């Protein structure tokens, strides 16, 4: 499911996302487990930044009504963190990839914070497009597993406990569960962006 860009802001968000995808494809190619480790580190940033800023906005304006959005965003950040913890168990990142995680997080945290403070609608659209790409990547990951090119190893315990999978669950089950999460985040963030349009019309 793809949200067709309508405004210039949407197009900027999509171009930014596709640029990020190009670098990921170039660097990781079909090493989807290692790709997941780095990208889930980045994916855990938007929910935390947006949740924190929305929380501060509520404090500054001294208004209620922000709670559901704050809880949704922080839950999204926690969910992405669990994706990372799971794929660390699966991919066993090397020292270089761990340093890459640190650099990616430091750069993206500051970049996304600025975007969210000044252009929150665009920020949510970016995340919506990020999640579209995540759904696509995990679908490709499934194809690698189903073709036998990636071993369908047993699921790590952390994944079995978190998603309440069967005791004999495999990597394939984990990827399906993660993909469902990403699809949910995709729809949620596109909806948040849409709400800004509706608020603007009401104003």
C-alpha positions as CSV (number, residue, x, y, z in Angstrom):
1,X,0.0,0.0,0.0
2,X,1.6,3.3,-1.1
3,X,0.5,6.8,-0.3
4,X,0.6,8.8,-3.5
5,X,2.3,12.2,-2.9
6,X,0.0,15.2,-3.4
7,X,1.8,18.2,-2.1
8,X,5.4,19.4,-2.5
9,X,6.0,18.4,1.1
10,X,4.9,14.8,0.2
11,X,7.3,14.7,-2.7
12,X,10.2,16.0,-0.6
13,X,9.4,13.3,2.0
14,X,9.3,10.6,-0.7
15,X,12.6,11.8,-2.4
16,X,14.3,11.9,1.0
17,X,13.1,8.3,1.7
18,X,14.2,7.0,-1.7
19,X,17.6,8.5,-1.2
20,X,18.0,6.7,2.1
21,X,16.8,3.5,0.4
22,X,19.4,3.9,-2.3
23,X,22.3,4.0,0.2
24,X,20.8,1.0,2.2
25,X,20.5,-1.1,-1.0
26,X,24.0,-0.2,-2.1
27,X,25.7,-1.0,1.2
28,X,23.7,-4.0,2.4
29,X,22.3,-5.5,-0.9
30,X,20.6,-8.8,0.2
31,X,22.1,-8.9,3.7
32,X,18.7,-8.2,5.2
33,X,19.5,-9.2,8.8
34,X,22.4,-6.7,8.9
35,X,20.3,-4.1,7.1
36,X,17.6,-4.5,9.8
37,X,20.1,-3.9,12.6
38,X,21.2,-0.5,11.2
39,X,17.8,0.6,9.9
40,X,15.9,-0.4,13.0
41,X,18.3,1.8,15.0
42,X,17.2,4.7,12.8
43,X,13.5,3.6,12.9
44,X,13.5,3.9,16.7
45,X,14.3,7.6,16.5
46,X,11.1,9.2,15.1
47,X,8.6,7.9,17.6
48,X,10.8,9.0,20.5
49,X,11.5,12.5,19.0
50,X,7.9,13.1,18.1
51,X,6.6,11.7,21.4
52,X,9.0,13.9,23.4
53,X,8.2,17.0,21.4
54,X,4.4,16.4,21.6
55,X,4.8,16.0,25.3
56,X,6.7,19.3,25.6
57,X,4.1,21.0,23.4
58,X,1.4,19.8,25.8
59,X,3.3,21.2,28.7
60,X,4.0,24.6,27.0
61,X,0.4,25.1,26.0
62,X,-0.9,23.7,29.2
63,X,-3.6,21.7,27.4
64,X,-4.9,18.1,27.6
65,X,-5.7,16.0,24.6
66,X,-2.1,15.1,23.6
67,X,-2.0,11.9,25.6
68,X,-3.2,9.3,23.0
69,X,-0.7,10.6,20.4
70,X,2.2,10.7,22.9
71,X,1.5,7.1,24.0
72,X,1.2,5.9,20.3
73,X,4.5,7.5,19.4
74,X,6.4,6.2,22.4
75,X,4.9,2.7,21.8
76,X,6.1,2.9,18.2
77,X,9.7,3.8,19.4
78,X,9.6,0.9,21.9
79,X,8.4,-1.5,19.2
80,X,11.2,-0.5,16.9
81,X,13.7,-1.0,19.7
82,X,12.4,-4.5,20.1
83,X,12.9,-5.1,16.4
84,X,16.5,-4.0,16.8
85,X,17.1,-6.3,19.9
86,X,15.7,-9.2,17.9
87,X,17.8,-8.7,14.8
88,X,21.0,-8.2,16.9
89,X,20.4,-11.8,18.1
90,X,19.8,-13.0,14.5
91,X,22.5,-11.1,12.5
92,X,25.3,-10.7,15.1
93,X,26.5,-7.3,13.9
94,X,30.3,-6.8,13.6
95,X,32.2,-4.0,15.2
96,X,32.0,-1.8,12.0
97,X,28.2,-2.2,11.9
98,X,28.0,-1.2,15.6
99,X,29.9,2.0,14.9
100,X,27.7,2.6,11.9
101,X,24.7,2.3,14.2
102,X,26.1,5.0,16.5
103,X,26.8,7.4,13.6
104,X,23.5,6.8,11.9
105,X,21.6,7.4,15.2
106,X,23.5,10.6,16.0
107,X,23.0,12.1,12.6
108,X,19.4,11.1,12.2
109,X,18.3,12.1,15.7
110,X,19.4,15.7,15.1
111,X,18.1,15.8,11.6
112,X,14.7,14.4,12.4
113,X,14.4,16.6,15.5
114,X,14.8,19.8,13.3
115,X,12.4,18.5,10.7
116,X,9.8,17.6,13.4
117,X,10.0,20.9,15.2
118,X,9.5,23.0,12.0
119,X,7.7,20.6,9.7
120,X,5.8,18.0,11.7
121,X,3.5,17.1,8.9
122,X,6.4,16.4,6.6
123,X,8.2,14.4,9.4
124,X,5.2,12.1,9.8
125,X,5.0,11.7,6.0
126,X,8.7,10.8,5.9
127,X,8.1,8.1,8.6
128,X,5.1,6.8,6.6
129,X,7.3,6.4,3.6
130,X,10.1,4.9,5.6
131,X,7.7,2.2,6.8
132,X,6.4,1.6,3.3
133,X,10.0,0.8,2.4
134,X,10.4,-1.4,5.5
135,X,7.4,-3.4,4.5
136,X,8.9,-3.9,1.0
137,X,12.3,-4.8,2.5
138,X,10.8,-7.4,4.8
139,X,8.8,-8.9,2.0
140,X,12.1,-9.3,0.0
141,X,13.6,-10.8,3.2
142,X,10.8,-13.4,3.2
143,X,11.5,-14.2,-0.5
144,X,15.2,-14.8,0.5
145,X,14.1,-17.2,3.2
146,X,11.5,-19.0,1.1
147,X,14.0,-19.5,-1.7
148,X,16.5,-21.1,0.7
149,X,19.1,-18.4,0.1
150,X,18.8,-17.3,3.7
151,X,18.5,-20.1,6.3
152,X,15.2,-20.2,8.2
153,X,16.9,-20.5,11.6
154,X,14.9,-20.8,14.9
155,X,13.5,-17.6,16.2
156,X,15.4,-16.1,19.2
157,X,13.8,-16.3,22.6
158,X,13.4,-12.5,22.8
159,X,11.2,-12.6,19.7
160,X,9.1,-15.6,20.9
161,X,8.4,-13.8,24.1
162,X,7.7,-10.4,22.6
163,X,5.4,-11.5,19.8
164,X,4.1,-14.5,21.7
165,X,5.2,-16.8,18.9
166,X,5.0,-20.6,19.1
167,X,8.0,-22.3,20.8
168,X,9.2,-23.7,17.5
169,X,8.8,-20.4,15.6
170,X,11.4,-19.6,13.0
171,X,13.0,-16.5,11.4
172,X,10.2,-16.5,8.8
173,X,7.6,-16.1,11.6
174,X,9.7,-13.2,13.1
175,X,9.9,-11.4,9.8
176,X,6.2,-11.7,9.2
177,X,5.5,-10.3,12.7
178,X,7.9,-7.4,12.2
179,X,6.4,-6.6,8.8
180,X,3.0,-6.4,10.4
181,X,4.3,-3.9,12.9
182,X,5.9,-1.8,10.1
183,X,2.6,-1.8,8.2
184,X,0.8,-0.5,11.3
185,X,3.4,2.3,11.8
186,X,3.1,3.2,8.1
187,X,-0.7,3.7,8.4
188,X,-0.4,5.5,11.7
189,X,2.1,8.1,10.5
190,X,0.3,8.7,7.2
191,X,-2.8,9.3,9.3
192,X,-0.9,11.8,11.6
193,X,0.2,13.7,8.5
194,X,-3.4,13.7,7.2
195,X,-4.6,15.1,10.6
196,X,-2.4,18.2,10.1
197,X,-4.2,18.8,6.8
198,X,-7.5,18.5,8.5
199,X,-6.5,20.9,11.2
200,X,-5.3,23.4,8.6
201,X,-8.7,23.3,6.8
202,X,-10.5,23.7,10.1
203,X,-8.4,26.7,11.0
